[in-house]
Structures are given as structure tokens and as C-alpha cells.
Coordinates of C-alpha atoms and ligand atoms in Angstrom, one line a residue:
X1 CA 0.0 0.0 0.0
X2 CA 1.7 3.4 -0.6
X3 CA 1.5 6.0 1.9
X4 CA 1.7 9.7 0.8
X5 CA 4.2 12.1 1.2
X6 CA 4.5 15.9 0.1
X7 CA 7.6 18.2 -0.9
X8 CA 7.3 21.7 0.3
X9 CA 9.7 23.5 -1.8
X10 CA 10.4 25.9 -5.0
X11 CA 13.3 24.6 -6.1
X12 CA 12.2 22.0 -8.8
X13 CA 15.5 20.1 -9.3
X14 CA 15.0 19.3 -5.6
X15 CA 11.2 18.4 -6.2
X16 CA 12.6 16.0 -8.8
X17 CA 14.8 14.5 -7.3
X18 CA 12.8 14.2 -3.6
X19 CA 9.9 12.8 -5.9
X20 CA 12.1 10.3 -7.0
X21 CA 13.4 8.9 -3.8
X22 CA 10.2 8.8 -1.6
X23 CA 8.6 6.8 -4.9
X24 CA 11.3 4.6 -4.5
X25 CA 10.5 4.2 -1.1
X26 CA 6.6 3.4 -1.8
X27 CA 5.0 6.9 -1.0
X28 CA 3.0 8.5 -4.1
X29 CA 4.3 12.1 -3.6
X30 CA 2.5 15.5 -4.3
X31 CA 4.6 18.8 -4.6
X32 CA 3.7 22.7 -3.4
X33 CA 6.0 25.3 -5.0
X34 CA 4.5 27.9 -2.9
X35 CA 2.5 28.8 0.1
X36 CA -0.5 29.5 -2.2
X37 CA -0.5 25.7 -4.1
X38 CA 0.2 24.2 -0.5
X39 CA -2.9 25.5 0.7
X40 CA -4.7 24.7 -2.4
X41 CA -3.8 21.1 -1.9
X42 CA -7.3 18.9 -1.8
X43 CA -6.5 16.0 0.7
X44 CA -3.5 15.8 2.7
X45 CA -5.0 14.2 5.8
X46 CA -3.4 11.0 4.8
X47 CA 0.3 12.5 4.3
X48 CA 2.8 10.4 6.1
X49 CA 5.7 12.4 5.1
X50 CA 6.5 16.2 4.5
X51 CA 9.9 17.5 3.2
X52 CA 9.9 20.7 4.1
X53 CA 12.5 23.9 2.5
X54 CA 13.0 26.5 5.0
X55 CA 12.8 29.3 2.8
X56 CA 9.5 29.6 0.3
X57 CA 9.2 32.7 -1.0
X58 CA 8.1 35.5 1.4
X59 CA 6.8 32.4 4.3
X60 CA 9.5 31.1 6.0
X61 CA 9.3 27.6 7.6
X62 CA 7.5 29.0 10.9
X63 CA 4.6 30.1 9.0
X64 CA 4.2 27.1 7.5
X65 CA 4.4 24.9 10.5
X66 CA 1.9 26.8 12.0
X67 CA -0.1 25.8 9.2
X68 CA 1.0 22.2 9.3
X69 CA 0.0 22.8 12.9
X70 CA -3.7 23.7 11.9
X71 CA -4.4 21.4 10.0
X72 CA -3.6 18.9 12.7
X73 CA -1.5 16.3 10.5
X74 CA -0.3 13.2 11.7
X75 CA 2.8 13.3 9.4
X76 CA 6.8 13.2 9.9
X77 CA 8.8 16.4 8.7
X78 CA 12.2 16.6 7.5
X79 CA 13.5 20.5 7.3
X80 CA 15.7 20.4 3.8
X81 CA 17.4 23.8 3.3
X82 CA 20.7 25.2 2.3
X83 CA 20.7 27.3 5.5
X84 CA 23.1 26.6 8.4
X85 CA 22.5 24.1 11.2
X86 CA 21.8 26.4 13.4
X87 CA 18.7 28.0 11.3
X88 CA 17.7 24.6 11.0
X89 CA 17.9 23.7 14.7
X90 CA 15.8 26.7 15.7
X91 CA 12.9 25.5 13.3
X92 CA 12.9 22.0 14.5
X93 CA 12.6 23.3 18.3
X94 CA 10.0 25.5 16.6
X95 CA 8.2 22.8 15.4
X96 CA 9.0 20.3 18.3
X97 CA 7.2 22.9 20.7
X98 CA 3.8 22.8 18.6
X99 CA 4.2 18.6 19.0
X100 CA 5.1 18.4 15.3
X101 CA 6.7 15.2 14.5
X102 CA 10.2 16.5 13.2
X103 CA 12.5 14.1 12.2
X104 CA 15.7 16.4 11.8
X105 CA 17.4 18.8 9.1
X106 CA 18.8 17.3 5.9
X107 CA 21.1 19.8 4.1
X108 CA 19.8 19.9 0.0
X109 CA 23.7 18.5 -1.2
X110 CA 22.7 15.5 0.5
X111 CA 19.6 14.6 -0.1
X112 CA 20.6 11.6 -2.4
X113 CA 22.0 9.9 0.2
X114 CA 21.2 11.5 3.3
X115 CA 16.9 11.1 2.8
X116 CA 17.4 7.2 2.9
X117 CA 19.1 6.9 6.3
X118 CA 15.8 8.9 7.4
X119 CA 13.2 6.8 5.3
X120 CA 14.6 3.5 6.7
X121 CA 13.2 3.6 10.3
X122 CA 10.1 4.9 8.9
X123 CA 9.1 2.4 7.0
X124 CA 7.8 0.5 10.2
X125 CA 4.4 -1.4 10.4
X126 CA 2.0 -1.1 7.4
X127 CA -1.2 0.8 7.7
X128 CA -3.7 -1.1 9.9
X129 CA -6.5 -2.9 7.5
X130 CA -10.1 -1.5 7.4
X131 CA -13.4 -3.2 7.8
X132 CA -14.2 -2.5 3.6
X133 CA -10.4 -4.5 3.3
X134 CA -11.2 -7.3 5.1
X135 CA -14.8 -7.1 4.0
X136 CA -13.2 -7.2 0.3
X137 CA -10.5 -10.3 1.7
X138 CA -13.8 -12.0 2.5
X139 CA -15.1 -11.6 -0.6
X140 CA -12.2 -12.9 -2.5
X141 CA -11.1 -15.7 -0.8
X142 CA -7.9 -14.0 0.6
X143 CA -8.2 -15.9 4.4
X144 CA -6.7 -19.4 4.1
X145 CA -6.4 -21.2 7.1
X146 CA -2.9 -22.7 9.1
X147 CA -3.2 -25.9 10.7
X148 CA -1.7 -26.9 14.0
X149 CA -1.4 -31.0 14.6
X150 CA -3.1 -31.8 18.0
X151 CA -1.5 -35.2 19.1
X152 CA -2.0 -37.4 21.8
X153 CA 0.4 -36.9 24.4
X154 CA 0.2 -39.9 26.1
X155 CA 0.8 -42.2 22.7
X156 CA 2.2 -39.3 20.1
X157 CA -0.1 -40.1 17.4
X158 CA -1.8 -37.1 15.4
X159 CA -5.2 -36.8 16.6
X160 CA -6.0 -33.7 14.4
X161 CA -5.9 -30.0 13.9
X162 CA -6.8 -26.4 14.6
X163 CA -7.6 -24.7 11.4
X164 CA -6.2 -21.5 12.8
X165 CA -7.2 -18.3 10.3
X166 CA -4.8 -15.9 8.3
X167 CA -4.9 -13.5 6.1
X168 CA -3.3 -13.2 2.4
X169 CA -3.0 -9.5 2.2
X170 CA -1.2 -8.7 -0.8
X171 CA 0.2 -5.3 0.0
X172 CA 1.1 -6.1 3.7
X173 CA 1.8 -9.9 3.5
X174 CA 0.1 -12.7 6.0
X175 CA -1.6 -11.3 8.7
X176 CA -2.7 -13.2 11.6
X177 CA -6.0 -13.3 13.8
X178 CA -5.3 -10.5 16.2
X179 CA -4.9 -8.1 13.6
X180 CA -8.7 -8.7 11.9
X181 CA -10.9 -10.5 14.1
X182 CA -11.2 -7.4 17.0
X183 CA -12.2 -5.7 13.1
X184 CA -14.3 -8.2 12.0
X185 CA -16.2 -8.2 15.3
X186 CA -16.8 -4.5 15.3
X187 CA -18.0 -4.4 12.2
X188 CA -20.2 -7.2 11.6
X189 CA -17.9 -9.3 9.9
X190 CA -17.4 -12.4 11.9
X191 CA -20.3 -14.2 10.5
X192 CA -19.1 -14.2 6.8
X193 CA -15.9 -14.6 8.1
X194 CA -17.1 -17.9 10.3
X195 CA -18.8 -19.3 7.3
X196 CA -15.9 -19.0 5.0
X197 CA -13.5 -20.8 7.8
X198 CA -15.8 -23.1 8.4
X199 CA -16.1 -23.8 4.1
X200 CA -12.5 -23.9 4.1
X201 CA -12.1 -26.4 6.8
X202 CA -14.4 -28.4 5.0
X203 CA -12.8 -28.7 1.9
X204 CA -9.9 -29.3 3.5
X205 CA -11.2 -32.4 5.2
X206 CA -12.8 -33.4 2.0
X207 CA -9.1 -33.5 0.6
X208 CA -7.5 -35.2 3.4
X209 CA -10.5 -37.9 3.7
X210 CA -9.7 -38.9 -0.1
X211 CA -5.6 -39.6 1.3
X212 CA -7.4 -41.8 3.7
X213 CA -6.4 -39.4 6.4
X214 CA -9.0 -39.3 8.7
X215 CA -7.9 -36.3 10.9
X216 CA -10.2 -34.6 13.3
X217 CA -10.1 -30.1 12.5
X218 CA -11.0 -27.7 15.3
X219 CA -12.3 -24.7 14.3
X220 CA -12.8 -21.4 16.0
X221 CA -16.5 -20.2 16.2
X222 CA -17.4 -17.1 17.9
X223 CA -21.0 -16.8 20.0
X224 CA -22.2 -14.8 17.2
X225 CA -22.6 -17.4 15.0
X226 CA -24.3 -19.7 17.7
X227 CA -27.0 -16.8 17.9
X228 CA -27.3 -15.9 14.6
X229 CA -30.3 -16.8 12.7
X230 CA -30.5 -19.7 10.6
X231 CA -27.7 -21.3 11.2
X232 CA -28.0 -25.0 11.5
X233 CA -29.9 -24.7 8.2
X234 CA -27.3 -22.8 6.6
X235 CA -24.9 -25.3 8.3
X236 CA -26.8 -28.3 6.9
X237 CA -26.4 -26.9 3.9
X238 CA -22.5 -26.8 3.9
X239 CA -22.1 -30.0 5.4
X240 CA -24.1 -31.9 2.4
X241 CA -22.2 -29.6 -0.3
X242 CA -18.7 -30.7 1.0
X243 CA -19.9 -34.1 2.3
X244 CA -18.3 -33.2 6.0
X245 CA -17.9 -36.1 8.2
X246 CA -19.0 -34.3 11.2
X247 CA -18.2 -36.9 13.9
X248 CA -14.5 -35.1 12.8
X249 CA -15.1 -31.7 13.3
X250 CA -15.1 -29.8 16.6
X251 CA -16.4 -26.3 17.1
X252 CA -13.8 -24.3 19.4
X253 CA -16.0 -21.5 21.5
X254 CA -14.3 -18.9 23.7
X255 CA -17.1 -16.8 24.4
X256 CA -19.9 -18.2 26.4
X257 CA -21.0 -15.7 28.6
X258 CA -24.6 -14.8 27.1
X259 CA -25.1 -18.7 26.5
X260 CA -28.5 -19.5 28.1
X261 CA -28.8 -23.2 28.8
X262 CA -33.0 -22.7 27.9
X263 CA -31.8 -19.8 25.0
X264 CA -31.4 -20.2 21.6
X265 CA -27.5 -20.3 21.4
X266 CA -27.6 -23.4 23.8
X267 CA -31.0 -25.1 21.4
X268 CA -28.0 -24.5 18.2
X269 CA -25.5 -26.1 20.3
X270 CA -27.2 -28.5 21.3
X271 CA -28.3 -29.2 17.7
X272 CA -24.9 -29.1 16.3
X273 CA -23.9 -32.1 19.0
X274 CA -26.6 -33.9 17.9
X275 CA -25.3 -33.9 14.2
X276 CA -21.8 -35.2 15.3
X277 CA -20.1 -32.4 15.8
X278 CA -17.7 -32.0 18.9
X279 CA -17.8 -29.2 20.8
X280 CA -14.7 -27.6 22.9
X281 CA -14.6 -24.6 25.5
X282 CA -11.5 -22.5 24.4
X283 CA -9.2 -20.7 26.5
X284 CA -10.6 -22.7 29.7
X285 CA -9.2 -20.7 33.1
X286 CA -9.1 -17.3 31.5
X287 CA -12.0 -14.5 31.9
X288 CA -14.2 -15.7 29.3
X289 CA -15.1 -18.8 30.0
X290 CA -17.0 -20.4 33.5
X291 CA -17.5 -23.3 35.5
X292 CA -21.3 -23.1 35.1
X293 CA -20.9 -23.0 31.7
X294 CA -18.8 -26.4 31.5
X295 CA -21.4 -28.3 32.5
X296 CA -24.7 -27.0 31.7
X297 CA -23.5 -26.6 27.8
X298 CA -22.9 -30.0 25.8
X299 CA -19.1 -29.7 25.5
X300 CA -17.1 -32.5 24.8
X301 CA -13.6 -31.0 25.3
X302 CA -11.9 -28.8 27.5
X303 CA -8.6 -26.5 26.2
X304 CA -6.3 -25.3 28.8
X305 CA -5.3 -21.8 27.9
X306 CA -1.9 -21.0 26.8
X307 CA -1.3 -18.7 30.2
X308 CA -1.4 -21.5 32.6
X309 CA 0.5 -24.2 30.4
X310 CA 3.5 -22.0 29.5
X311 CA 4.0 -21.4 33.5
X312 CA 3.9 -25.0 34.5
X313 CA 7.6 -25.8 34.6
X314 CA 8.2 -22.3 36.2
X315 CA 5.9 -21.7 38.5
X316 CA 4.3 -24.2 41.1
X317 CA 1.0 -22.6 41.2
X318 CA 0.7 -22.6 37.3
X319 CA 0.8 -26.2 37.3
X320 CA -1.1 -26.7 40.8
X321 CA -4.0 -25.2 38.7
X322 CA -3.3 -26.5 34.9
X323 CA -3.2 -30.1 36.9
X324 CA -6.8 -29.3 38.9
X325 CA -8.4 -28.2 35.6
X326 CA -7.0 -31.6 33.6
X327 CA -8.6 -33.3 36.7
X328 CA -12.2 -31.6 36.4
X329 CA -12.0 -32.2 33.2
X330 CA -11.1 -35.9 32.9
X331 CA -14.4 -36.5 35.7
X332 CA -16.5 -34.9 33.7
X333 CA -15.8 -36.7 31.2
X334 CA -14.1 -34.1 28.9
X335 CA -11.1 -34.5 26.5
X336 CA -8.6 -32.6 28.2
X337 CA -6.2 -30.3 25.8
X338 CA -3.2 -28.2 26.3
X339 CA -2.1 -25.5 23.5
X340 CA 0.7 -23.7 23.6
X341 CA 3.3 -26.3 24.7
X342 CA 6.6 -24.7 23.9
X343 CA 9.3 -27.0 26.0
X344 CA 9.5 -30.6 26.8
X345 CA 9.6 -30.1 30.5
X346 CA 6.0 -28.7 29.7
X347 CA 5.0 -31.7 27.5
X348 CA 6.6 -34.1 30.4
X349 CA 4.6 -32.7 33.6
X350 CA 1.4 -32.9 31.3
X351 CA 1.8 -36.3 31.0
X352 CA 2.4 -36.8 34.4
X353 CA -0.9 -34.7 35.4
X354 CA -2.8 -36.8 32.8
X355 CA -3.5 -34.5 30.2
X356 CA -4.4 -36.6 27.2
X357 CA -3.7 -34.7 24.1
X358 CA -2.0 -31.4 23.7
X359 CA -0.6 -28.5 20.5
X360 CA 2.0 -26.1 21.0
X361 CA 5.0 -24.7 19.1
X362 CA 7.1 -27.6 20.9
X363 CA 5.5 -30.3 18.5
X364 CA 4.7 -28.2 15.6
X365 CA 3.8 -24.6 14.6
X366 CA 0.8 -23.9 12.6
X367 CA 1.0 -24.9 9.4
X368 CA 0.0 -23.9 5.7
X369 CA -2.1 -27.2 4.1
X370 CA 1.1 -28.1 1.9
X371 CA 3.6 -27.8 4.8
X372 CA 1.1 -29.9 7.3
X373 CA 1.3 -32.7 4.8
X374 CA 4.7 -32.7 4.4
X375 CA 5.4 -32.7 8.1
X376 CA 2.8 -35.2 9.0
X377 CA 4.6 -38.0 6.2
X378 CA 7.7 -37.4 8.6
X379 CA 5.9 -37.0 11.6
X380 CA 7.6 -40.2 14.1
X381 CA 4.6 -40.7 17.2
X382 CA 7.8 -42.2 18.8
X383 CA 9.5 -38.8 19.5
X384 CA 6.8 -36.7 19.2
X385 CA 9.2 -33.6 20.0
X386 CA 12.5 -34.0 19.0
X387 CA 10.9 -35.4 16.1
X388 CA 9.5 -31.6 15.0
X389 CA 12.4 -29.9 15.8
X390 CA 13.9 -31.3 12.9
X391 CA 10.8 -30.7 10.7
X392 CA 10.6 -27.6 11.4
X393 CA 13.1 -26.1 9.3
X394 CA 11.8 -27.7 6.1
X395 CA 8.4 -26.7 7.1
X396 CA 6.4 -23.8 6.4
X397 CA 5.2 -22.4 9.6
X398 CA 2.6 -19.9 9.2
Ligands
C2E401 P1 -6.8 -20.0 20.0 O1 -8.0 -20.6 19.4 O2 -6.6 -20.2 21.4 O3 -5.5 -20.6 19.1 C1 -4.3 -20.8 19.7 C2 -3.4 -19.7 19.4 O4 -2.1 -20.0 20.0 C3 -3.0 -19.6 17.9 O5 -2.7 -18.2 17.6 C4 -1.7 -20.4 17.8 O6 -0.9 -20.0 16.7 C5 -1.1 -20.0 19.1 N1 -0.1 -21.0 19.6 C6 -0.2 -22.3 19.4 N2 0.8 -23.0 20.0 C7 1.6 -22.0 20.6 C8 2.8 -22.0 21.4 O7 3.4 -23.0 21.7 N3 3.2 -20.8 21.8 C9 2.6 -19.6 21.5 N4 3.1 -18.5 22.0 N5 1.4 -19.6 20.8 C10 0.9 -20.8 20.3 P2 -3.3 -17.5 16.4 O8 -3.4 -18.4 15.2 O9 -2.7 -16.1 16.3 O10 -4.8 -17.3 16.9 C11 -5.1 -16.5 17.9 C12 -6.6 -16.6 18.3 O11 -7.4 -16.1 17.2 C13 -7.1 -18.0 18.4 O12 -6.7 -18.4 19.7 C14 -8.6 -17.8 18.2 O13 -9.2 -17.4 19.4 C15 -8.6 -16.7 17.2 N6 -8.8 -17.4 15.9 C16 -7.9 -18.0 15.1 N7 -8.5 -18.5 14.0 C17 -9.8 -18.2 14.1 C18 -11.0 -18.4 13.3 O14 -10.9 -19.0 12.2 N8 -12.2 -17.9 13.8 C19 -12.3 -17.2 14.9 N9 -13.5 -16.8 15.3 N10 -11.2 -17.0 15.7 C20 -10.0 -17.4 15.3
MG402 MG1 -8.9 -22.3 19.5
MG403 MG1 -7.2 -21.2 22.8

């Protein structure tokens, strides 16, 4: 995505040759000889970047920092000038004191090589997406999802995955969950979003059926989609299309706090059980979820969050608790899962507390579809982690 910059200044060989740097650098650039085009300028909310000459005519660079100033930009100015240092450090404190954003003085003779050295650290994180981007991603097919391999931790064999989503942006690269969903979920999104994840994990269990790989996929649903309208027809729907064996799916739900156990969300739920599907309370000892919950909804599985299980081989509380919940879960009869297991000494006090299956960086990162199936030809059940330390270099972790 570019980002836009502007050149303040009359001199045109410096307007030619600032225009070509910043473009090199990604920004589409718009020039002001004057004080008179600078104010005639349509748009320059989004400017990122202002090069800046001193001396313009009659205004010097106070005057236009004041107008900078007004029109409250968010952008980053670099003074260029033939004056002396210390003209130039007077401006910057100039602008400094109005809480411009100046970035330092860059004498005109150096601008070739002295405007990259300031570029460089500004080229930092890429405009956050919007709600009409992802909306757009959505619509064409851009979210693919990563797979991390659940295995059993007592025997090492590959139980299934978590389709985890990401997104294919093509201007800022893969971009995962924590960058879209709080989006998605603010702007009505998550329910296109939920049914495209949910189509993608079905196709991909399609695929992996006709290998004769019959792997179990967690997917994430949020409570919207339990209360939304017309669900289980429009999840009937999807299931026939792709021919989903549903007894291998499980629906991953953090969020359970408006769950009735008489309401509609806990009729859908209850519903979906019925078809096959498993269901899992995500993120178990953390805020969102509850006790009451656990029992009074039809869940079938029980995921210790990430916070407790990467404390365990610290800290003896961490693993007082992680082995209490493993033990609530196992009596009520719940499949009791780790994530986030990063170090054998982790994986090892599991097993000792009973847990029965587990996911974490320690046996494999998530995966794209192509690098899953490459690691799971290697995968040895035998050495379930020094196995993926290997494995993980010729692997595509996503
Ligand atoms: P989650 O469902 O609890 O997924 C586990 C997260 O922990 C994933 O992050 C995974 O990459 C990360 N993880 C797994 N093992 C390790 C480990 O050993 N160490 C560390 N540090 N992290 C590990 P990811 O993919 O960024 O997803 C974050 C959250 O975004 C998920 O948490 C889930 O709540 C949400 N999410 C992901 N995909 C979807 C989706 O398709 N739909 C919805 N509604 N939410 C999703
Ligand atoms: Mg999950
Ligand atoms: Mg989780």
C-alpha cells in the first residue's frame, strides 16, 4: 500500500529529485511550489511524510508549520534547506514545541543519500486494514487457514488439527487473527468470516479424507454465529455440499458468557452435538469462560489456555491449577487439551498430570495445508518432539 508524502519546496531540481526517492521508497508524492499551491492542496490528511525547505518565497518555515500545525496532520517532517545548522535547529525546536513530528534537518547537497538513512526507520508497520479491506478479503477468498497438529500426548499419534485463520494481504503480507478479528467483530464481519472458515475447513477435510487421512479439525466459532439466525440450516447446507464427516469436526467457543442453557444459542449447540459435531470450551481458566458453563452446555472437550500451560515448569501454582483443571476435566468426562506447549519439560509434567492430548510450538507450529502434509509424512509418534524440531526447518510455519 503506498503512503503519501509531500515536498514543500520551489526549487524543482529538488522536487525532482525528492519525488524520486520517496517513490522509490513506496509513498506516491504530491509537490507545493508555494505557500498559495500548499494551501490549495485537496487532501493531505493521509500525508505520512513532509519534506519541508526552509525558505518559500516571502513564508518562512515557521509560518508554515503553523499551518501544518492547523491542519492537525499526523505526518513526519524533515527541514531540507541550504541554511546553516543552526537556522535549522531553531525551526525543529520550533516545530517540536507545537508537538510536530520532526524528524531532523537534511542539508539539500545530501539529499541523495542522506533522505534514505531517514526513510529507513520509517518504513515500520504497514497501515492497519479496514473493515471494507477485510470485507473485500472476505469476498475474495484471501483468508486461508494454518493448521496446527493436536496429538495425543500420552501415545504421540496425530489426533488432528486447529484450522487457525490468516490472512493473504497482498500489499502487507500474512496477517494473523489479532490483527482482523477485534475488526471483524466491530463491524459485523465475523459471520461471513465464520462461514468461510468453516467452508475452508471443509474442503480441506474433504481433501485429506480422499488420502485416507481421517484427521479430526478444530475450528474457532465465535457466539455470534451460535445466535445468529438460521444457522443450522445454513450449516446443513454446507455440510451436504462438502460431504463433512461431522463426527470429525469440533467447534472451538471462547465466548460463552450470554449462552442460556433454555436460550437459543444453547437449542443451536445443542443441535450441532446432535449432528456429530464435537464441541470444545476454548481458552478454559481465562475471563471468558466459567464453570457453570462447563457443564450445563454440551461440551465435549476442554482447552487449557496458553497462560497457565506456559507457566507449569516455572511456577508451582501454574501447574497446581493446569493439573486441577486436567482433573475436572477428565471427571467430567471431557477431553482434556493443552495448546501452547513450547518445551518438553511442559509436555513431560502434562503427562504426568494426565492431560491426554496437547498442541504447542514444541511439536509443531501452525501450518500452511502443503507444509502440514509434508510434516505429518515425517511425523515419528515415537519422539513426538525431537521429532519436529527437525521438521521444522523444512516446514512452512505460518
Ligand atoms: P486459539 O484458538 O486459542 O488458538 C491458539 C493460538 O495460540 C494460535 O494463535 C496459535 O498459533 C497460538 N499457539 C499455538 N501454539 C503456541 C505455542 O506453543 N506458543 C505460543 N506462543 N502460541 C501458540 P493465532 O493463530 O494467532 O490465533 C489467535 C486466536 O485467534 C485463536 O486463539 C482464536 O481465538 C482466534 N482465531 C484464530 N482463527 C480463528 C478463526 O478461524 N475464527 C475465529 N473466530 N477466531 C480465530
Ligand atoms: Mg482455539
Ligand atoms: Mg485457545
Amino acid at each position: 500500500m503506498l503512503s503519501d508524502a509531500l515536498i514543500i519546496d520551489d526549487d524543482c531540481n529538488v522536487q525532482l529529485l525528492g519525488k524520486m526517492l520517496l517513490r522509490q521508497h513506496g509513498y506516491q508524492v504530491v509537490t507545493a511550489s508555494s505557500f498559495g499551491e500548499l494551501v490549495r492542496q485537496p487532501d493531505l490528511l493521509n500525508v505520512e511524510l513532509i519534506l519541508l525547505d526552509i525558505g518559500l518565497g516571502e513564508f518562512t518555515s515557521l509560518d508554515i508549520l503553523e499551518y501544518l500545525y492547523d491542519l492537525r496532520l499526523n505526518a513526519s517532517i524533515i527541514l531540507i534547506s541550504s541554511c546553516t545548522e543552526e537556522t535549522a535547529a531553531h525551526a525543529i525546536a520550533e516545530g517540536e514545541a507545537k508537538g510536530l513530528k520532526m524528524l531532523g534537518f537534511l542539508s539539500k547537497s545530501k539529499l541523495l543519500t542522506g533522505l534514505t538513512t531517514f526513510l529507513g526507520p520509517l518504513k515500520k508497520a504497514p497501515k492497519a486494514p479496514t473493515s471494507d479491506e477485510l470485507a473485500k478479503a472476505i469476498r475474495e477468498q484471501q483468508l486461508f487457514l494454518a493448521f496446527q497438529p493436536q496429538i495425543s500426548l500420552q501415545h504421540g499419534n496425530v489426533i488432528g488439527v486447529e484450522a487457525l485463520v490468516r490472512w493473504q494481504d497482498p500489499q502487507r503480507g500474512v496477517l494473523y487473527p489479532d490483527s482482523f478479528i477485534p475488526l471483524a467483530e466491530q463491524n459485523g464481519l465475523m459471520l461471513p468470516l465464520t462461514w468461510y472458515v468453516i467452508e475452508l475447513a471443509m474442503k480441506q477435510q474433504a481433501q485429506w479424507q480422499s488420502r485416507g487421512w481421517d484427521l479430526n479439525i478444530s475450528i474457532n466459532i465465535p457466539a455470534a454465529f451460535i445466535q445468529a439466525e438460521g444457522v443450522l440450516e445454513a450449516f446443513d447446507q454446507l455440510t451436504q455440499e462438502h460431504q463433512a464427516v461431522l463426527s470429525k469436526i469440533t467447534l472451538e467457543l471462547t465466548e460463552t458468557a450470554g449462552v442460556e442453557c433454555l436460550g437459543y444459542a444453547c437449542y443451536v449447540l445443542k443441535a450441532l452435538r446432535q449432528r456429530g459435531c464435537k464441541l470444545a470450551l476454548d481458552d478454559f481458566g481465562t475471563g471468558h469462560s466459567s464453570l457453570t458453563q462447563l457443564y450445563r452446555l454440551p461440551f465435549s472437550e476442554l482447552k487449557i489456555d496458553r497462560s497457565f500451560v506456559s507457566l507449569i515448569d516455572q511456577d508451582k501454582e501454574a501447574l497446581v491449577i493446569t493439573a486441577s483443571i486436567i482433573d475436572l476435566g477428565t471427571r467430567l468426562g471431557l477431553t482434556v487439551v493443552a495448546e501452547g506447549i513450547e518445551t518438553s519439560a511442559q509436555f513431560t509434567l502434562l503427562v504426568e498430570a494426565g492431560c491426554t492430548v496437547g498442541q504447542g510450538y514444541c511439536i509443531a507450529h501452525p501450518l500452511t495445508a502443503g507444509a502440514f502434509n509434508t510434516w505429518l509424512r515425517e511425523y515419528s509418534p515415537s519422539a513426538p518432539i525431537t521429532h519436529q524440531t527437525s521438521m521444522l526447518s523444512c516446514s512452512k510455519a505460518c
